[in-house]
PDB file of C-alpha atoms in Angstrom:
ATOM      1  CA  MET G 289       3.112  18.488   8.546  1.00 85.00           C
ATOM      2  CA  THR G 290      -0.127  20.198   9.540  1.00 90.00           C
ATOM      3  CA  GLU G 291       0.010  22.353   6.419  1.00 92.00           C
ATOM      4  CA  ILE G 292       0.592  19.533   3.915  1.00 95.00           C
ATOM      5  CA  PHE G 293      -2.270  17.486   5.337  1.00 96.00           C
ATOM      6  CA  GLU G 294      -4.597  20.444   4.833  1.00 95.00           C
ATOM      7  CA  ILE G 295      -3.604  21.220   1.219  1.00 95.00           C
ATOM      8  CA  GLU G 296      -5.808  19.105  -1.023  1.00 94.00           C
ATOM      9  CA  ASP G 297      -4.895  20.539  -4.436  1.00 94.00           C
ATOM     10  CA  LEU G 298      -1.832  18.840  -5.911  1.00 94.00           C
ATOM     11  CA  GLY G 299      -0.699  22.005  -7.715  1.00 94.00           C
ATOM     12  CA  ARG G 300      -0.853  24.044  -4.510  1.00 96.00           C
ATOM     13  CA  LEU G 301       0.983  21.284  -2.665  1.00 96.00           C
ATOM     14  CA  ARG G 302       3.760  21.377  -5.257  1.00 95.00           C
ATOM     15  CA  GLU G 303       3.969  25.157  -4.976  1.00 95.00           C
ATOM     16  CA  TYR G 304       4.086  25.022  -1.178  1.00 96.00           C
ATOM     17  CA  LEU G 305       6.879  22.435  -1.093  1.00 96.00           C
ATOM     18  CA  SER G 306       8.945  24.333  -3.656  1.00 93.00           C
ATOM     19  CA  GLY G 307       9.139  27.233  -1.194  1.00 93.00           C
ATOM     20  CA  PHE G 308      11.414  25.344   1.204  1.00 94.00           C
ATOM     21  CA  ALA G 309      15.060  26.364   0.939  1.00 93.00           C
ATOM     22  CA  ASP G 310      16.524  23.171   2.450  1.00 95.00           C
ATOM     23  CA  ILE G 311      15.042  20.333   0.362  1.00 95.00           C
ATOM     24  CA  ASP G 312      17.229  17.690   2.018  1.00 95.00           C
ATOM     25  CA  LYS G 313      15.900  18.618   5.447  1.00 96.00           C
ATOM     26  CA  LEU G 314      12.346  18.684   4.102  1.00 96.00           C
ATOM     27  CA  ARG G 315      12.802  15.259   2.527  1.00 96.00           C
ATOM     28  CA  THR G 316      14.161  13.837   5.808  1.00 96.00           C
ATOM     29  CA  GLU G 317      11.123  15.121   7.710  1.00 96.00           C
ATOM     30  CA  LEU G 318       8.697  13.845   5.080  1.00 97.00           C
ATOM     31  CA  TYR G 319      10.275  10.389   5.064  1.00 96.00           C
ATOM     32  CA  ALA G 320      10.239  10.212   8.865  1.00 95.00           C
ATOM     33  CA  GLY G 321       6.560  11.108   8.712  1.00 96.00           C
ATOM     34  CA  PHE G 322       5.933   8.431   6.116  1.00 96.00           C
ATOM     35  CA  LEU G 323       7.511   5.771   8.326  1.00 94.00           C
ATOM     36  CA  ARG G 324       5.108   6.747  11.122  1.00 94.00           C
ATOM     37  CA  TYR G 325       2.172   5.871   8.879  1.00 95.00           C
ATOM     38  CA  ALA G 326       3.609   3.020   6.756  1.00 94.00           C
ATOM     39  CA  ALA G 327       2.028   0.603   9.236  1.00 92.00           C
ATOM     40  CA  TYR G 328      -1.302   2.468   9.217  1.00 94.00           C
ATOM     41  CA  VAL G 329      -4.126   1.110  11.337  1.00 94.00           C
ATOM     42  CA  ASN G 330      -7.092   3.135  10.071  1.00 96.00           C
ATOM     43  CA  ALA G 331      -8.305   5.231   7.134  1.00 97.00           C
ATOM     44  CA  SER G 332      -6.967   8.487   8.553  1.00 97.00           C
ATOM     45  CA  GLU G 333      -3.450   7.107   8.851  1.00 97.00           C
ATOM     46  CA  TRP G 334      -3.602   5.575   5.353  1.00 98.00           C
ATOM     47  CA  ASN G 335      -4.625   8.946   3.881  1.00 98.00           C
ATOM     48  CA  ARG G 336      -1.735  10.633   5.662  1.00 97.00           C
ATOM     49  CA  ALA G 337       0.657   8.062   4.217  1.00 98.00           C
ATOM     50  CA  VAL G 338      -0.786   8.782   0.759  1.00 98.00           C
ATOM     51  CA  ARG G 339      -0.235  12.533   1.164  1.00 98.00           C
ATOM     52  CA  LEU G 340       3.358  11.992   2.297  1.00 98.00           C
ATOM     53  CA  CYS G 341       3.999   9.763  -0.740  1.00 97.00           C
ATOM     54  CA  GLU G 342       2.606  12.535  -2.946  1.00 97.00           C
ATOM     55  CA  CYS G 343       4.976  15.010  -1.293  1.00 97.00           C
ATOM     56  CA  LEU G 344       7.972  12.723  -1.691  1.00 97.00           C
ATOM     57  CA  ALA G 345       7.086  12.168  -5.350  1.00 96.00           C
ATOM     58  CA  ILE G 346       7.347  15.959  -5.749  1.00 96.00           C
ATOM     59  CA  VAL G 347      10.592  16.609  -3.832  1.00 95.00           C
ATOM     60  CA  GLY G 348      12.151  13.216  -4.583  1.00 94.00           C
ATOM     61  CA  TRP G 349      12.830  10.264  -2.311  1.00 95.00           C
ATOM     62  CA  GLY G 350      16.577  10.882  -2.285  1.00 94.00           C
ATOM     63  CA  ASP G 351      18.513   7.813  -1.204  1.00 92.00           C
ATOM     64  CA  HIS G 352      15.352   6.056  -0.069  1.00 93.00           C
ATOM     65  CA  GLU G 353      13.434   3.589  -2.216  1.00 94.00           C
ATOM     66  CA  ALA G 354      10.643   5.468  -4.006  1.00 95.00           C
ATOM     67  CA  LEU G 355       7.188   4.081  -3.278  1.00 96.00           C
ATOM     68  CA  GLU G 356       3.704   4.700  -4.572  1.00 96.00           C
ATOM     69  CA  ALA G 357       0.558   4.460  -2.429  1.00 97.00           C
ATOM     70  CA  ILE G 358      -2.266   2.711  -4.260  1.00 95.00           C
ATOM     71  CA  LYS G 359      -5.876   2.014  -3.463  1.00 95.00           C
ATOM     72  CA  GLY G 360      -7.083  -0.973  -5.484  1.00 91.00           C
ATOM     73  CA  SER G 361      -9.584  -3.770  -5.072  1.00 87.00           C
ATOM     74  CA  TYR G 362      -9.224  -7.180  -3.469  1.00 86.00           C
ATOM     75  CA  PHE G 363     -10.605 -10.168  -5.424  1.00 81.00           C
ATOM     76  CA  ASN G 364     -13.897  -9.917  -3.529  1.00 82.00           C
ATOM     77  CA  GLY G 365     -14.282  -6.236  -4.425  1.00 85.00           C
ATOM     78  CA  ASN G 366     -13.306  -4.846  -1.031  1.00 92.00           C
ATOM     79  CA  PRO G 367     -10.769  -1.999  -0.972  1.00 94.00           C
ATOM     80  CA  ASN G 368      -7.104  -2.960  -0.945  1.00 97.00           C
ATOM     81  CA  THR G 369      -4.400  -0.416  -0.061  1.00 97.00           C
ATOM     82  CA  PHE G 370      -0.675  -0.975  -0.490  1.00 97.00           C
ATOM     83  CA  PHE G 371       2.707   0.536  -1.370  1.00 96.00           C
ATOM     84  CA  ILE G 372       4.796  -0.593  -4.355  1.00 95.00           C
ATOM     85  CA  ASN G 373       8.247   0.309  -5.655  1.00 94.00           C
ATOM     86  CA  ARG G 374       9.136   0.945  -9.294  1.00 91.00           C
ATOM     87  CA  ASN G 375       9.213  -2.812  -9.936  1.00 90.00           C
ATOM     88  CA  SER G 376       5.699  -3.300  -8.503  1.00 88.00           C
ATOM     89  CA  GLU G 377       7.131  -5.077  -5.464  1.00 92.00           C
ATOM     90  CA  PRO G 378       5.031  -4.563  -2.305  1.00 93.00           C
ATOM     91  CA  ARG G 379       6.406  -2.781   0.735  1.00 94.00           C
ATOM     92  CA  PHE G 380       5.104  -2.243   4.283  1.00 94.00           C
ATOM     93  CA  LEU G 381       1.412  -2.841   5.031  1.00 93.00           C
ATOM     94  CA  ASP G 382      -0.786  -4.352   2.320  1.00 95.00           C
ATOM     95  CA  ALA G 383      -4.261  -4.011   3.810  1.00 96.00           C
ATOM     96  CA  VAL G 384      -7.666  -5.397   2.855  1.00 96.00           C
ATOM     97  CA  TRP G 385     -10.617  -3.401   4.140  1.00 96.00           C
ATOM     98  CA  SER G 386     -14.193  -4.316   4.935  1.00 94.00           C
ATOM     99  CA  ALA G 387     -17.306  -2.158   4.992  1.00 90.00           C
ATOM    100  CA  ARG G 388     -18.778  -1.777   8.448  1.00 90.00           C
ATOM    101  CA  GLN G 389     -21.659   0.114   9.925  1.00 88.00           C
ATOM    102  CA  GLY G 390     -20.283   3.609  10.263  1.00 87.00           C
ATOM    103  CA  GLY G 391     -17.409   3.307   7.759  1.00 94.00           C
ATOM    104  CA  VAL G 392     -14.511   1.053   6.785  1.00 95.00           C
ATOM    105  CA  ALA G 393     -11.932  -0.868   8.789  1.00 96.00           C
ATOM    106  CA  ILE G 394      -8.889  -2.984   8.040  1.00 96.00           C
ATOM    107  CA  ASP G 395      -9.442  -6.733   8.042  1.00 95.00           C
ATOM    108  CA  PHE G 396      -6.095  -7.664   9.557  1.00 94.00           C
ATOM    109  CA  GLY G 397      -6.745 -11.351   8.942  1.00 92.00           C
ATOM    110  CA  LEU G 398      -6.445 -10.740   5.181  1.00 93.00           C
ATOM    111  CA  SER G 399      -3.619  -8.197   5.406  1.00 94.00           C
ATOM    112  CA  THR G 400       0.134  -8.676   4.971  1.00 93.00           C
ATOM    113  CA  PHE G 401       3.212  -6.759   6.050  1.00 92.00           C
ATOM    114  CA  HIS G 402       6.141  -6.689   3.617  1.00 91.00           C
ATOM    115  CA  ASP G 403       9.681  -5.903   4.685  1.00 84.00           C
ATOM    116  CA  SER G 404      11.592  -3.054   3.094  1.00 83.00           C
ATOM    117  CA  HIS G 405      15.351  -3.207   2.494  1.00 77.00           C
ATOM    118  CA  ASP G 406      15.357   0.558   2.993  1.00 75.00           C
ATOM    119  CA  SER G 407      13.989   0.601   6.542  1.00 71.00           C
ATOM    120  CA  VAL G 408      14.185  -1.425   9.727  1.00 65.00           C
ATOM    121  CA  LEU G 409      10.492  -0.801  10.303  1.00 69.00           C
ATOM    122  CA  SER G 410       8.663  -4.038  11.037  1.00 65.00           C
ATOM    123  CA  ARG G 411       5.304  -4.862  12.477  1.00 73.00           C
ATOM    124  CA  THR G 412       3.338  -7.776  13.829  1.00 74.00           C
ATOM    125  CA  ILE G 413      -0.109  -7.524  12.299  1.00 80.00           C
ATOM    126  CA  PRO G 414      -2.881  -7.607  14.898  1.00 81.00           C
ATOM    127  CA  SER G 415      -5.836  -9.910  14.548  1.00 84.00           C
ATOM    128  CA  GLY G 416      -9.445  -9.107  13.901  1.00 90.00           C
ATOM    129  CA  ILE G 417     -10.943  -5.904  12.534  1.00 92.00           C
ATOM    130  CA  GLY G 418      -9.357  -2.491  12.995  1.00 92.00           C
ATOM    131  CA  GLU G 419     -10.826   0.868  13.929  1.00 93.00           C
ATOM    132  CA  ILE G 420     -13.907   1.866  11.944  1.00 94.00           C
ATOM    133  CA  GLN G 421     -13.745   5.314  10.343  1.00 95.00           C
ATOM    134  CA  THR G 422     -15.973   7.111   7.858  1.00 94.00           C
ATOM    135  CA  GLN G 423     -13.135   8.633   5.817  1.00 91.00           C
ATOM    136  CA  LYS G 424     -12.810   7.887   2.113  1.00 94.00           C
ATOM    137  CA  LEU G 425      -9.658   5.925   1.255  1.00 96.00           C
ATOM    138  CA  ASN G 426      -7.391   8.000  -0.994  1.00 95.00           C
ATOM    139  CA  SER G 427      -4.978   6.895  -3.719  1.00 94.00           C
ATOM    140  CA  GLN G 428      -1.824   8.708  -4.775  1.00 95.00           C
ATOM    141  CA  ARG G 429      -2.539  11.238  -7.539  1.00 94.00           C
ATOM    142  CA  ASN G 430       1.006  11.604  -8.864  1.00 94.00           C
ATOM    143  CA  TRP G 431       3.253   8.658  -9.604  1.00 93.00           C
ATOM    144  CA  ILE G 432       6.874   7.684  -9.323  1.00 94.00           C
ATOM    145  CA  PRO G 433       8.907   7.036 -12.493  1.00 93.00           C
ATOM    146  CA  LYS G 434       8.594   3.378 -13.413  1.00 94.00           C
ATOM    147  CA  ASN G 435       8.496   1.127 -16.445  1.00 96.00           C
ATOM    148  CA  PRO G 436       5.376   2.337 -18.289  1.00 97.00           C
ATOM    149  CA  ILE G 437       4.735  -1.009 -20.017  1.00 98.00           C
ATOM    150  CA  CYS G 438       2.531  -3.222 -17.856  1.00 96.00           C
ATOM    151  CA  ILE G 439       1.825  -6.630 -19.438  1.00 96.00           C
ATOM    152  CA  THR G 440      -1.068  -8.439 -17.775  1.00 94.00           C
ATOM    153  CA  ARG G 441      -3.320 -11.397 -18.541  1.00 90.00           C
ATOM    154  CA  GLY G 442      -7.055 -11.720 -18.735  1.00 81.00           C
ATOM    155  CA  LEU G 443      -8.127 -15.253 -17.857  1.00 75.00           C
ATOM    156  CA  ALA G 444      -5.285 -17.351 -16.444  1.00 78.00           C
ATOM    157  CA  ASN G 445      -6.072 -20.269 -18.773  1.00 86.00           C
ATOM    158  CA  CYS G 446      -4.258 -21.065 -21.999  1.00 89.00           C
ATOM    159  CA  TYR G 447      -3.445 -24.063 -24.178  1.00 88.00           C
ATOM    160  CA  GLU G 448      -0.633 -26.185 -22.784  1.00 91.00           C
ATOM    161  CA  ASN G 449       1.662 -25.235 -25.651  1.00 93.00           C
ATOM    162  CA  SER G 450       1.584 -21.575 -24.546  1.00 95.00           C
ATOM    163  CA  ARG G 451       2.541 -22.158 -20.917  1.00 94.00           C
ATOM    164  CA  ALA G 452       6.251 -21.858 -21.674  1.00 96.00           C
ATOM    165  CA  LEU G 453       5.583 -18.553 -23.431  1.00 96.00           C
ATOM    166  CA  ILE G 454       3.641 -17.180 -20.478  1.00 95.00           C
ATOM    167  CA  ASP G 455       6.293 -18.368 -18.006  1.00 96.00           C
ATOM    168  CA  SER G 456       8.932 -16.595 -20.080  1.00 97.00           C
ATOM    169  CA  MET G 457       6.793 -13.474 -20.323  1.00 96.00           C
ATOM    170  CA  GLU G 458       6.301 -13.370 -16.539  1.00 95.00           C
ATOM    171  CA  ASN G 459       9.768 -14.418 -15.389  1.00 95.00           C
ATOM    172  CA  GLU G 460      12.024 -13.037 -18.125  1.00 97.00           C
ATOM    173  CA  LEU G 461      10.366 -10.318 -20.199  1.00 97.00           C
ATOM    174  CA  LYS G 462       8.635  -8.349 -17.457  1.00 96.00           C
ATOM    175  CA  PRO G 463      11.675  -8.210 -15.118  1.00 95.00           C
ATOM    176  CA  GLU G 464      13.831  -7.091 -18.062  1.00 96.00           C
ATOM    177  CA  LEU G 465      11.393  -4.299 -18.845  1.00 97.00           C
ATOM    178  CA  ASN G 466      11.445  -3.163 -15.221  1.00 95.00           C
ATOM    179  CA  ARG G 467      15.228  -3.194 -15.241  1.00 94.00           C
ATOM    180  CA  ARG G 468      15.987  -1.659 -18.632  1.00 96.00           C
ATOM    181  CA  MET G 469      13.233   0.805 -19.433  1.00 97.00           C
ATOM    182  CA  ARG G 470      14.235   4.405 -18.600  1.00 96.00           C
ATOM    183  CA  PRO G 471      11.076   6.151 -17.380  1.00 96.00           C
ATOM    184  CA  GLU G 472      12.940   9.208 -16.060  1.00 93.00           C
ATOM    185  CA  LEU G 473      13.777  10.107 -19.673  1.00 97.00           C
ATOM    186  CA  TYR G 474      10.297   9.757 -21.172  1.00 97.00           C
ATOM    187  CA  GLY G 475       8.307  12.345 -19.193  1.00 95.00           C
ATOM    188  CA  ASN G 476       5.580  12.346 -16.554  1.00 92.00           C
ATOM    189  CA  ALA G 477       2.397  12.197 -18.633  1.00 95.00           C
ATOM    190  CA  ILE G 478       2.252   8.390 -18.880  1.00 96.00           C
ATOM    191  CA  ASN G 479       2.011   6.230 -15.798  1.00 95.00           C
ATOM    192  CA  ARG G 480       0.991   2.852 -17.218  1.00 95.00           C
ATOM    193  CA  ILE G 481       0.233   1.427 -20.640  1.00 98.00           C
ATOM    194  CA  ILE G 482      -1.579  -1.784 -19.692  1.00 97.00           C
ATOM    195  CA  LEU G 483      -1.352  -4.511 -22.337  1.00 98.00           C
ATOM    196  CA  ASN G 484      -3.866  -7.149 -21.281  1.00 97.00           C
ATOM    197  CA  CYS G 485      -3.361 -10.450 -23.118  1.00 96.00           C
ATOM    198  CA  SER G 486      -6.045 -13.144 -23.344  1.00 96.00           C
ATOM    199  CA  PHE G 487      -5.204 -16.537 -24.831  1.00 96.00           C
ATOM    200  CA  SER G 488      -7.520 -19.171 -26.234  1.00 95.00           C
ATOM    201  CA  PHE G 489      -7.864 -22.244 -24.035  1.00 93.00           C
ATOM    202  CA  TYR G 490      -9.566 -25.562 -23.360  1.00 87.00           C
ATOM    203  CA  ASP G 491      -9.279 -26.591 -19.715  1.00 77.00           C
ATOM    204  CA  ASN G 492      -9.822 -29.791 -17.770  1.00 66.00           C
ATOM    205  CA  TYR G 493     -13.394 -28.785 -16.978  1.00 65.00           C
ATOM    206  CA  HIS G 494     -14.190 -28.787 -20.698  1.00 70.00           C
ATOM    207  CA  CYS G 495     -14.527 -25.008 -20.700  1.00 84.00           C
ATOM    208  CA  LYS G 496     -13.550 -23.646 -24.106  1.00 90.00           C
ATOM    209  CA  THR G 497     -12.675 -20.184 -25.290  1.00 93.00           C
ATOM    210  CA  ASN G 498     -11.346 -20.060 -28.838  1.00 94.00           C
ATOM    211  CA  TYR G 499     -10.970 -16.553 -30.189  1.00 96.00           C
ATOM    212  CA  ILE G 500     -11.673 -15.851 -33.827  1.00 97.00           C
ATOM    213  CA  ILE G 501      -9.919 -12.661 -34.898  1.00 97.00           C
ATOM    214  CA  ALA G 502     -12.139 -10.195 -36.730  1.00 96.00           C
ATOM    215  CA  ASP G 503     -11.057  -8.408 -39.866  1.00 94.00           C
ATOM    216  CA  GLU G 504      -9.865  -4.963 -38.736  1.00 92.00           C
ATOM    217  CA  SER G 505     -11.412  -3.303 -41.768  1.00 92.00           C
ATOM    218  CA  LEU G 506     -14.888  -4.242 -40.481  1.00 91.00           C
ATOM    219  CA  LYS G 507     -14.401  -2.109 -37.343  1.00 92.00           C
ATOM    220  CA  LEU G 508     -16.773  -4.295 -35.355  1.00 93.00           C
ATOM    221  CA  LYS G 509     -18.264  -3.301 -32.016  1.00 93.00           C
ATOM    222  CA  GLN G 510     -19.463  -5.546 -29.213  1.00 93.00           C
ATOM    223  CA  LYS G 511     -22.996  -5.830 -30.584  1.00 95.00           C
ATOM    224  CA  ASP G 512     -21.640  -6.936 -33.972  1.00 96.00           C
ATOM    225  CA  PHE G 513     -19.537  -9.899 -32.887  1.00 96.00           C
ATOM    226  CA  TYR G 514     -22.107 -12.672 -32.624  1.00 96.00           C
ATOM    227  CA  PRO G 515     -24.100 -11.745 -35.762  1.00 96.00           C
ATOM    228  CA  GLU G 516     -20.839 -11.652 -37.708  1.00 96.00           C
ATOM    229  CA  LEU G 517     -19.737 -14.961 -36.198  1.00 97.00           C
ATOM    230  CA  LEU G 518     -22.991 -16.541 -37.383  1.00 96.00           C
ATOM    231  CA  LYS G 519     -21.934 -15.749 -40.941  1.00 96.00           C
ATOM    232  CA  MET G 520     -18.886 -17.954 -40.409  1.00 96.00           C
ATOM    233  CA  TYR G 521     -20.180 -20.859 -38.270  1.00 96.00           C
ATOM    234  CA  SER G 522     -23.451 -22.482 -37.308  1.00 96.00           C
ATOM    235  CA  PRO G 523     -24.771 -21.982 -33.738  1.00 96.00           C
ATOM    236  CA  GLU G 524     -23.910 -25.628 -33.032  1.00 95.00           C
ATOM    237  CA  GLU G 525     -20.293 -25.138 -34.149  1.00 95.00           C
ATOM    238  CA  ILE G 526     -19.985 -21.954 -32.093  1.00 94.00           C
ATOM    239  CA  GLU G 527     -21.268 -23.711 -28.987  1.00 92.00           C
ATOM    240  CA  ALA G 528     -19.234 -26.893 -29.453  1.00 90.00           C
ATOM    241  CA  ASN G 529     -15.944 -25.085 -30.061  1.00 91.00           C
ATOM    242  CA  GLY G 530     -16.402 -22.108 -27.745  1.00 92.00           C
ATOM    243  CA  TYR G 531     -15.898 -19.613 -30.555  1.00 95.00           C
ATOM    244  CA  TYR G 532     -15.805 -15.905 -29.727  1.00 96.00           C
ATOM    245  CA  LEU G 533     -15.281 -13.307 -32.418  1.00 97.00           C
ATOM    246  CA  ARG G 534     -13.115 -10.452 -31.159  1.00 97.00           C
ATOM    247  CA  ASN G 535     -10.980  -7.650 -32.494  1.00 97.00           C
ATOM    248  CA  ARG G 536      -7.297  -8.358 -32.088  1.00 97.00           C
ATOM    249  CA  PHE G 537      -6.862  -5.011 -30.308  1.00 97.00           C
ATOM    250  CA  SER G 538      -9.389  -3.130 -28.194  1.00 96.00           C
ATOM    251  CA  TYR G 539      -8.211   0.281 -27.034  1.00 97.00           C
ATOM    252  CA  GLY G 540      -9.446   2.028 -23.915  1.00 96.00           C
ATOM    253  CA  PRO G 541      -9.404   5.783 -23.271  1.00 97.00           C
ATOM    254  CA  PHE G 542      -6.446   7.614 -21.765  1.00 97.00           C
ATOM    255  CA  ASN G 543      -7.132   8.840 -18.229  1.00 95.00           C
ATOM    256  CA  THR G 544      -5.109  11.985 -17.602  1.00 93.00           C
ATOM    257  CA  ALA G 545      -5.786  11.809 -13.846  1.00 89.00           C
ATOM    258  CA  THR G 546      -4.188   8.369 -13.496  1.00 91.00           C
ATOM    259  CA  GLY G 547      -1.880   8.512 -16.522  1.00 94.00           C
ATOM    260  CA  GLN G 548      -3.173   5.118 -17.612  1.00 95.00           C
ATOM    261  CA  THR G 549      -4.499   3.594 -20.787  1.00 97.00           C
ATOM    262  CA  ARG G 550      -5.352  -0.016 -21.575  1.00 97.00           C
ATOM    263  CA  VAL G 551      -5.256  -2.280 -24.606  1.00 97.00           C
ATOM    264  CA  ALA G 552      -6.880  -5.726 -24.700  1.00 97.00           C
ATOM    265  CA  ILE G 553      -5.120  -8.173 -27.053  1.00 97.00           C
ATOM    266  CA  VAL G 554      -6.582 -11.594 -27.857  1.00 96.00           C
ATOM    267  CA  PHE G 555      -4.894 -14.649 -29.349  1.00 97.00           C
ATOM    268  CA  GLU G 556      -6.452 -17.427 -31.370  1.00 96.00           C
ATOM    269  CA  LYS G 557      -5.859 -21.170 -30.871  1.00 95.00           C
ATOM    270  CA  GLU G 558      -3.589 -21.252 -33.920  1.00 96.00           C
ATOM    271  CA  PHE G 559      -1.221 -18.916 -32.080  1.00 97.00           C
ATOM    272  CA  SER G 560      -0.696 -21.583 -29.415  1.00 95.00           C
ATOM    273  CA  ASP G 561      -0.052 -24.218 -32.083  1.00 96.00           C
ATOM    274  CA  GLN G 562       3.200 -22.448 -33.016  1.00 96.00           C
ATOM    275  CA  LEU G 563       6.629 -23.305 -31.626  1.00 97.00           C
ATOM    276  CA  LEU G 564       7.756 -21.262 -28.626  1.00 96.00           C
ATOM    277  CA  GLN G 565      10.130 -19.086 -30.632  1.00 96.00           C
ATOM    278  CA  LYS G 566       7.413 -18.217 -33.143  1.00 97.00           C
ATOM    279  CA  GLN G 567       4.951 -17.426 -30.337  1.00 97.00           C
ATOM    280  CA  LYS G 568       7.492 -15.050 -28.804  1.00 97.00           C
ATOM    281  CA  GLN G 569       8.035 -13.302 -32.109  1.00 97.00           C
ATOM    282  CA  LEU G 570       4.312 -12.926 -32.774  1.00 97.00           C
ATOM    283  CA  LEU G 571       3.608 -11.702 -29.264  1.00 98.00           C
ATOM    284  CA  ALA G 572       6.438  -9.175 -29.484  1.00 98.00           C
ATOM    285  CA  ALA G 573       5.089  -7.884 -32.806  1.00 97.00           C
ATOM    286  CA  PHE G 574       1.572  -7.451 -31.390  1.00 98.00           C
ATOM    287  CA  LEU G 575       2.841  -5.710 -28.233  1.00 98.00           C
ATOM    288  CA  ILE G 576       4.945  -3.191 -30.109  1.00 98.00           C
ATOM    289  CA  LEU G 577       2.158  -2.545 -32.611  1.00 98.00           C
ATOM    290  CA  ALA G 578      -0.293  -1.818 -29.783  1.00 98.00           C
ATOM    291  CA  VAL G 579       2.108   0.669 -28.183  1.00 98.00           C
ATOM    292  CA  GLU G 580       2.884   2.347 -31.504  1.00 98.00           C
ATOM    293  CA  ARG G 581      -0.827   2.874 -32.111  1.00 97.00           C
ATOM    294  CA  ILE G 582      -1.259   4.363 -28.645  1.00 98.00           C
ATOM    295  CA  ALA G 583       1.617   6.717 -29.401  1.00 97.00           C
ATOM    296  CA  GLY G 584      -0.125   7.723 -32.622  1.00 97.00           C
ATOM    297  CA  ARG G 585      -3.288   8.546 -30.706  1.00 96.00           C
ATOM    298  CA  LEU G 586      -1.642  10.476 -27.863  1.00 97.00           C
ATOM    299  CA  SER G 587       1.568  12.028 -29.204  1.00 95.00           C
ATOM    300  CA  LYS G 588      -0.142  15.306 -30.185  1.00 94.00           C
ATOM    301  CA  LYS G 589      -2.158  15.510 -26.967  1.00 95.00           C
ATOM    302  CA  ILE G 590       0.453  14.963 -24.260  1.00 96.00           C
ATOM    303  CA  ASP G 591       4.112  15.798 -23.706  1.00 96.00           C
ATOM    304  CA  TYR G 592       5.873  12.439 -23.676  1.00 97.00           C
ATOM    305  CA  ASN G 593       8.905  10.992 -25.450  1.00 98.00           C
ATOM    306  CA  PHE G 594       7.145   8.090 -27.147  1.00 98.00           C
ATOM    307  CA  SER G 595       9.992   7.624 -29.646  1.00 98.00           C
ATOM    308  CA  LEU G 596      12.581   6.885 -26.963  1.00 98.00           C
ATOM    309  CA  MET G 597      10.180   4.755 -24.949  1.00 98.00           C
ATOM    310  CA  ILE G 598       9.255   2.657 -28.002  1.00 98.00           C
ATOM    311  CA  ALA G 599      12.921   2.296 -28.977  1.00 98.00           C
ATOM    312  CA  ASP G 600      13.760   0.953 -25.492  1.00 98.00           C
ATOM    313  CA  PHE G 601      10.723  -1.335 -25.545  1.00 98.00           C
ATOM    314  CA  SER G 602      11.646  -2.663 -28.995  1.00 98.00           C
ATOM    315  CA  THR G 603      15.207  -3.429 -27.939  1.00 98.00           C
ATOM    316  CA  VAL G 604      14.062  -5.521 -24.970  1.00 98.00           C
ATOM    317  CA  LEU G 605      11.426  -7.305 -27.073  1.00 98.00           C
ATOM    318  CA  GLN G 606      13.880  -8.124 -29.848  1.00 97.00           C
ATOM    319  CA  GLU G 607      16.367  -9.668 -27.453  1.00 97.00           C
ATOM    320  CA  TRP G 608      13.661 -11.600 -25.630  1.00 97.00           C
ATOM    321  CA  SER G 609      12.026 -12.935 -28.807  1.00 96.00           C
ATOM    322  CA  GLY G 610      15.268 -13.647 -30.648  1.00 89.00           C
ATOM    323  CA  VAL G 611      14.362 -11.518 -33.673  1.00 77.00           C
TER     324      VAL G 611
END
């Protein structure tokens, strides 16, 4: 344990672990160590839990549920650390941190402990603020195999006629993707392809956002949207209707360190005017097109079985959308 906590380089850590003859015994010791820190109380213990998750991602979790240690952000911007399984379900301590004089500490009042079916470990969360330490909070640098397609939403608002679509997307499509995608067969280069969907809306507070989809051939950038919109509508019409000109797809870079890339997809009001079945079919077509374009950009740069991944994704989408 002393050695693995001192090895910072992931390649050297992989090399060190591969030197053990009895992998089952090593895995047992690593998992026992992880359980000691799964209910971490300070930054040092969180970082040790992260390192043990990195080790278990290398040697395999065996019969135990594979988890990934993630440092994210709470809604107020404070650090948030947690463990998730391949279905993005939280396990063990989900902690929110606060900056203090001299470092960071867990705000136990905002933190939650999640049971794990794989362990009897349980904990009553203390109250107040935890131990202050100056250590930087780490995040796992390798990842467990999981469904690479992550469908998210921008603003939570939408027109009423799209609520059934979004409910189906959240409660039917996403669980099916988690269940039926086969990440172990695709490769390790991709962690997440984040497809962030934003729908037009008009809420009860009279706040309007109606997306106008730009012609792709124009290849507009952010600075071009409003001048181009003024060619289509008067300033009064833009203000009254909440018009925003946007590209249908906006692609982010691929981060090799995190294995993530992001696509923003926007939907006009006319999309929400369609019947549910038509909305599903259109959404499915846009999602698969976005992933196919990502594959076109990355297939020559990274080793990943995009063809098989896209085939699996298409099958789930077709069944969900009724194509």
